[in-house]
Coordinates of C-alpha atoms and ligand atoms in Angstrom, one line a residue:
M1 CA 0.0 0.0 0.0
T2 CA 1.3 3.5 -0.7
R3 CA 2.0 6.0 2.0
G4 CA -0.7 8.1 0.5
G5 CA -3.2 5.3 1.0
R6 CA -2.2 4.7 4.5
R7 CA -2.5 8.4 5.3
Q8 CA -6.2 8.4 4.6
N9 CA -6.8 5.7 7.3
T10 CA -5.1 5.9 10.7
L11 CA -1.9 7.6 11.7
S12 CA 0.6 4.9 12.6
R13 CA 4.1 4.6 13.8
R14 CA 6.6 1.8 12.8
L15 CA 8.1 -0.1 15.7
R16 CA 11.5 -1.8 15.5
G17 CA 10.9 -5.0 13.5
G18 CA 8.5 -3.3 11.1
R19 CA 5.2 -3.7 12.9
R20 CA 3.0 -0.6 12.8
V21 CA 0.9 0.6 15.7
P22 CA -1.8 3.2 15.5
I23 CA -1.0 6.6 17.2
T24 CA -3.9 7.4 19.4
A25 CA -4.6 10.2 21.9
R26 CA -3.5 9.0 25.3
S27 CA -3.5 12.0 27.6
T28 CA -3.9 11.3 31.3
E29 CA -3.6 13.5 34.3
D30 CA -0.4 11.6 35.2
R31 CA 1.1 12.2 31.9
R32 CA 0.2 15.9 32.0
R33 CA 2.0 16.3 35.3
K34 CA 5.1 14.6 33.9
E35 CA 5.0 16.8 30.8
D36 CA 4.7 20.0 33.0
A37 CA 7.7 18.9 35.0
L38 CA 9.8 17.9 31.9
F39 CA 9.1 20.9 29.7
A40 CA 9.6 23.9 32.1
H41 CA 10.5 26.6 29.6
R42 CA 9.1 30.1 29.2
H43 CA 10.3 30.5 25.6
L44 CA 11.2 28.3 22.7
L45 CA 14.1 30.1 21.2
G46 CA 16.2 27.2 19.9
I47 CA 16.8 23.4 20.0
E48 CA 20.1 24.3 21.8
S49 CA 18.2 24.9 25.1
L50 CA 16.2 21.7 25.0
T51 CA 17.1 18.4 26.7
R52 CA 16.4 15.0 25.3
D53 CA 13.5 14.7 27.6
D54 CA 12.1 18.0 26.5
I55 CA 12.3 16.9 22.9
V56 CA 10.6 13.5 23.6
T57 CA 7.9 15.2 25.7
L58 CA 7.1 17.6 22.9
L59 CA 7.0 15.0 20.2
D60 CA 4.8 12.6 22.3
L61 CA 2.3 15.4 22.8
A62 CA 2.5 16.3 19.1
D63 CA 1.5 12.7 18.3
D64 CA -1.8 13.4 20.1
Y65 CA -2.3 16.6 18.2
A66 CA -1.5 14.9 14.9
A67 CA -4.3 12.4 15.7
L68 CA -6.7 15.2 16.6
N69 CA -5.9 17.1 13.4
R70 CA -7.3 14.1 11.4
Q71 CA -10.6 14.3 13.2
R72 CA -13.6 16.2 11.9
E73 CA -13.7 18.2 15.1
K74 CA -10.2 19.7 15.6
K75 CA -10.8 22.3 18.1
R76 CA -9.6 22.4 21.8
A77 CA -10.0 25.0 24.5
T78 CA -6.4 24.7 25.7
L79 CA -5.4 28.3 24.9
R80 CA -8.9 29.9 25.4
G81 CA -8.5 33.4 26.6
L82 CA -4.9 33.7 25.4
T83 CA -3.7 36.0 22.7
Q84 CA -1.1 34.9 20.2
I85 CA 0.6 37.4 17.9
N86 CA 2.6 36.1 14.9
L87 CA 5.1 38.8 14.2
F88 CA 6.9 38.1 10.9
F89 CA 9.7 40.4 9.8
E90 CA 10.5 38.1 6.9
N91 CA 8.1 36.7 4.3
S92 CA 6.6 33.3 5.1
T93 CA 3.6 31.4 3.9
R94 CA 3.7 28.0 5.4
T95 CA 5.3 28.7 8.8
Q96 CA 2.9 31.6 9.5
A97 CA -0.1 29.6 8.3
S98 CA 1.0 26.7 10.4
F99 CA 1.3 28.7 13.6
E100 CA -2.0 30.5 12.9
L101 CA -3.9 27.2 12.5
A102 CA -2.1 25.7 15.5
G103 CA -3.2 28.6 17.7
K104 CA -6.7 28.7 16.4
R105 CA -7.2 25.0 16.8
L106 CA -6.2 25.4 20.5
G107 CA -8.7 28.2 20.9
A108 CA -6.3 31.2 21.1
D109 CA -7.1 34.6 19.6
V110 CA -4.5 34.8 16.9
M111 CA -3.3 38.0 15.2
N112 CA -0.9 38.1 12.3
M113 CA 1.5 41.0 11.8
S114 CA 3.8 41.2 8.8
V115 CA 6.5 43.7 8.3
G116 CA 4.9 45.0 5.1
S117 CA 2.0 46.3 7.1
S118 CA 3.9 47.5 10.2
S119 CA 5.6 50.6 11.4
I120 CA 9.0 49.0 11.0
K121 CA 8.9 50.2 7.4
K122 CA 8.4 53.7 8.9
G123 CA 11.6 53.4 10.9
E124 CA 10.5 52.0 14.2
T125 CA 13.1 49.6 15.7
L126 CA 12.6 46.0 16.6
I127 CA 12.6 46.9 20.3
D128 CA 10.0 49.7 19.8
T129 CA 7.7 47.3 18.0
A130 CA 8.2 44.7 20.7
A131 CA 7.4 47.3 23.5
T132 CA 4.3 48.4 21.6
L133 CA 3.0 44.9 21.1
N134 CA 3.9 44.0 24.7
A135 CA 1.7 46.8 26.0
M136 CA -1.3 45.1 24.2
R137 CA -0.7 42.1 26.6
P138 CA -0.2 39.2 24.3
D139 CA 0.5 35.9 25.9
I140 CA 2.6 34.3 23.2
L141 CA 4.6 36.0 20.5
V142 CA 5.7 33.9 17.5
V143 CA 8.6 35.8 15.8
R144 CA 10.5 35.4 12.6
H145 CA 13.4 37.8 11.9
Q146 CA 16.1 38.0 9.3
H147 CA 18.9 38.5 11.9
S148 CA 20.4 35.8 14.0
G149 CA 19.8 36.5 17.7
A150 CA 17.0 39.1 17.1
V151 CA 14.3 36.8 18.6
A152 CA 16.3 36.1 21.7
L153 CA 16.9 39.9 22.2
L154 CA 13.2 40.5 21.8
S155 CA 12.3 37.9 24.3
E156 CA 14.3 39.9 26.9
K157 CA 12.2 43.0 26.3
V158 CA 8.7 41.5 26.6
N159 CA 6.8 39.7 29.4
C160 CA 5.1 37.0 27.4
S161 CA 6.3 33.7 26.0
V162 CA 8.3 33.9 22.7
I163 CA 8.6 31.2 20.0
N164 CA 11.4 31.6 17.5
A165 CA 9.9 30.9 14.0
G166 CA 13.3 31.4 12.4
D167 CA 16.1 33.9 13.1
G168 CA 18.6 34.6 10.3
A169 CA 20.8 31.5 9.8
H170 CA 20.7 30.7 13.5
E171 CA 17.7 28.5 14.5
H172 CA 14.3 27.3 13.4
P173 CA 13.3 25.0 16.3
T174 CA 9.8 24.0 15.3
Q175 CA 11.1 23.0 11.9
A176 CA 13.6 20.6 13.4
L177 CA 10.9 19.2 15.7
L178 CA 8.5 18.6 12.9
D179 CA 11.3 16.9 10.9
A180 CA 12.1 14.8 14.0
L181 CA 8.4 13.8 14.4
T182 CA 8.2 12.8 10.7
I183 CA 11.4 10.8 10.9
R184 CA 10.1 9.0 14.1
N185 CA 6.8 8.2 12.3
H186 CA 8.6 6.5 9.5
K187 CA 11.7 4.9 11.1
G188 CA 10.0 4.0 14.4
R189 CA 12.8 5.6 16.4
L190 CA 14.8 8.8 16.6
H191 CA 18.3 7.5 17.4
R192 CA 21.1 5.6 15.7
L193 CA 20.0 6.7 12.2
T194 CA 22.2 8.1 9.5
V195 CA 20.8 11.4 8.3
A196 CA 22.3 13.4 5.4
I197 CA 21.5 17.1 5.2
C198 CA 22.3 18.3 1.7
G199 CA 22.7 21.7 0.0
D200 CA 22.9 25.2 1.3
I201 CA 23.9 24.5 4.8
R202 CA 25.7 27.8 5.2
H203 CA 22.5 29.9 5.1
S204 CA 20.2 27.4 6.7
R205 CA 18.8 27.8 10.2
V206 CA 16.9 24.5 9.4
A207 CA 20.2 22.7 9.0
R208 CA 21.6 24.1 12.2
S209 CA 18.5 23.2 14.3
N210 CA 18.3 19.8 12.8
I211 CA 22.0 19.1 13.4
I212 CA 21.7 20.0 17.1
L213 CA 18.5 18.0 17.6
L214 CA 19.7 14.9 15.7
N215 CA 23.0 14.9 17.6
Q216 CA 21.2 15.4 20.9
M217 CA 19.2 12.2 20.1
E218 CA 22.4 10.3 19.1
N219 CA 22.2 10.0 15.4
R220 CA 25.0 10.2 12.8
V221 CA 24.7 13.4 10.9
R222 CA 26.3 14.0 7.6
V223 CA 26.3 17.3 5.6
I224 CA 26.8 17.2 1.9
A225 CA 27.5 20.5 0.1
P226 CA 30.0 22.3 -2.0
P227 CA 32.7 23.9 0.2
T228 CA 31.3 27.4 -0.5
L229 CA 27.9 26.5 1.0
L230 CA 29.3 25.2 4.3
P231 CA 29.7 27.6 7.2
E232 CA 33.1 27.9 8.8
G233 CA 33.7 25.5 11.7
I234 CA 30.9 23.1 10.6
E235 CA 33.2 20.1 11.7
N236 CA 32.9 21.3 15.3
M237 CA 29.1 20.7 15.2
G238 CA 29.6 16.9 15.3
V239 CA 28.9 16.2 11.7
E240 CA 30.7 14.3 8.9
V241 CA 31.4 16.5 5.9
F242 CA 31.1 15.4 2.3
H243 CA 31.3 17.2 -0.9
D244 CA 30.1 14.4 -3.1
M245 CA 26.5 13.2 -3.1
A246 CA 27.3 9.6 -4.0
E247 CA 29.7 9.2 -1.1
G248 CA 27.6 11.2 1.4
L249 CA 24.3 9.5 0.6
N250 CA 25.8 6.0 0.8
G251 CA 23.8 4.0 3.4
C252 CA 21.7 6.9 4.7
D253 CA 18.3 6.4 6.3
V254 CA 17.1 10.0 5.8
V255 CA 17.9 12.4 3.0
M256 CA 17.1 16.0 3.9
M257 CA 17.3 18.5 1.0
L258 CA 17.6 22.2 1.6
R259 CA 16.5 25.2 -0.5
L260 CA 19.2 27.1 -2.2
Q261 CA 18.8 30.4 -0.3
R262 CA 19.7 32.8 -3.1
E263 CA 18.1 35.8 -1.2
R264 CA 20.8 35.4 1.5
M265 CA 23.7 35.1 -0.9
Q266 CA 25.9 38.1 -1.6
G267 CA 28.2 37.2 -4.4
A268 CA 28.6 33.9 -6.3
F269 CA 28.4 30.8 -4.1
I270 CA 27.7 28.4 -6.9
P271 CA 29.0 28.3 -10.5
S272 CA 25.5 28.1 -12.1
V273 CA 22.1 26.6 -11.2
R274 CA 22.6 24.0 -13.9
E275 CA 25.9 22.9 -12.5
Y276 CA 24.6 22.9 -9.0
F277 CA 21.7 20.7 -10.0
H278 CA 24.0 18.4 -11.8
L279 CA 26.3 17.9 -8.8
W280 CA 24.1 18.4 -5.8
G281 CA 20.4 18.2 -7.0
L282 CA 18.6 15.0 -5.8
D283 CA 17.5 12.8 -8.6
R284 CA 16.7 9.1 -8.9
Q285 CA 20.4 8.2 -9.6
K286 CA 21.8 9.9 -6.6
L287 CA 18.9 8.7 -4.3
A288 CA 19.9 5.1 -5.3
F289 CA 23.0 5.5 -3.1
A290 CA 20.9 5.9 0.0
K291 CA 19.3 2.9 1.7
P292 CA 16.4 1.4 -0.3
D293 CA 13.9 2.6 2.3
A294 CA 15.5 6.0 2.9
I295 CA 13.0 8.8 3.1
V296 CA 13.3 12.1 1.3
M297 CA 12.6 15.4 3.2
H298 CA 12.5 19.1 2.3
P299 CA 11.4 22.0 4.5
G300 CA 9.9 23.9 1.6
P301 CA 9.6 26.1 -0.3
M302 CA 11.1 23.8 -3.0
N303 CA 12.9 24.8 -6.1
R304 CA 12.1 21.9 -8.4
G305 CA 14.8 21.2 -10.8
V306 CA 17.4 23.1 -8.6
E307 CA 17.8 21.0 -5.4
I308 CA 15.4 18.2 -6.2
T309 CA 13.6 16.8 -9.2
A310 CA 9.8 16.9 -9.3
D311 CA 9.9 13.2 -9.9
V312 CA 11.6 12.5 -6.5
A313 CA 9.7 15.2 -4.6
D314 CA 6.3 13.8 -5.8
D315 CA 7.2 10.1 -5.2
F316 CA 4.9 9.2 -2.3
A317 CA 6.9 6.0 -1.7
R318 CA 10.0 8.0 -0.7
S319 CA 9.1 11.6 -0.2
V320 CA 7.5 12.7 3.1
I321 CA 7.4 16.4 2.3
E322 CA 3.7 16.7 2.6
E323 CA 3.7 14.9 5.9
Q324 CA 6.3 17.3 7.2
V325 CA 3.8 20.1 6.6
E326 CA 1.1 18.1 8.4
M327 CA 3.4 17.4 11.4
G328 CA 4.2 21.1 11.5
V329 CA 0.8 22.0 12.7
A330 CA 0.9 19.2 15.4
V331 CA 4.3 20.2 16.6
R332 CA 3.4 23.9 16.9
M333 CA 0.2 23.0 18.8
A334 CA 2.4 20.9 21.2
A335 CA 4.8 23.8 21.6
L336 CA 2.0 26.4 22.2
D337 CA 0.3 24.1 24.7
L338 CA 3.5 23.4 26.7
L339 CA 4.6 27.0 26.9
A340 CA 1.0 28.2 27.8
R341 CA 1.1 25.9 30.9
Q342 CA 3.9 28.1 32.3
I343 CA 1.8 31.3 32.0
P344 CA 0.5 32.2 35.5
N345 CA -3.3 32.9 35.9
D346 CA -2.7 36.3 37.4
R347 CA 0.0 37.8 35.1
G348 CA -0.2 41.1 37.1
D349 CA 2.8 43.4 36.4
A350 CA 5.4 40.8 36.8
E351 CA 8.8 41.8 35.5
Ligands
NCD401 C1 12.6 27.4 5.9 C2 13.0 28.7 6.5 O1 12.3 29.7 6.3 O2 14.0 28.7 7.2 N1 11.3 27.3 5.4 C3 10.3 27.2 6.2 O3 10.3 27.4 7.4 N2 9.1 26.9 5.6 C4 13.6 27.0 4.9 C5 13.8 27.8 3.7 O4 13.3 29.0 3.6 O5 14.5 27.4 2.7

């Protein structure tokens, strides 16, 4: 049966040995208490600040939300009364939509604010904007910004929870978590796997967050890219470096492709798009070097014919790209839920 076929029925997870078990909601009071104790963070700024237990707690809760999202009735009252503002200084379609749906399904009042329609264009600074929004008493701010560190800085200036939805080339924690959930669904585990991250590593916060998470869970991480698209000191992040796709993909369980981030490139990082595709674009021939059951991932948006062929991207037997999007909503619901539990009932004028 194809993956697409299975998707219409029940959500399942593969156990070691290949058996599949359905993923069902299994929340109990006990479990909730354990979750509260394990995930005691006020903000979600990066994978770097999460422990293994935090990651597993969040993914287990996201399993429940993934099951809920396949029901006709998807709404919960978990965030009722809370205000979530999505503050995006950089264009985004899927991440913003995903956070918006996640907040709405949990019953929050969600407001989207994009840079195009804000006073930032009129010269207001990041901190002024943060202070203005803060005065409106949101409970959760979801922030994307083009500069590394900007979201952490903003979190120090407000008295609500902050989720990093991508800051420069630094971190994109919910993307790494949704990737992890998708991998766990397909491989039945999130440890001792060989994962190849391929392409524009240098400009990618997705790569950085994934490297940290996958290392934290004790996987083997490889990066495959031309030398110009690797950041300095990448070897110190606990990865094996390859410049050749055939060598790097050999024996991999997971092939994670990245978008060529041309908007972040000043100068020539690649000889030409054609040459890049020829050497580093994922097609059937290159994919054949990975394990026969290796899955193919991409955070989107995809440049078909640049980093991946349409043929591979649309092959439901190998590509889990659509499932990544689906798991994105579930992971963001889990993140919002866990952070909201730390918000006191009487927020008063604390801090
Ligand atoms: C990624 C991002 O913005 O960092 N995309 C996303 O979150 N949907 C990756 C990318 O832009 O290439």
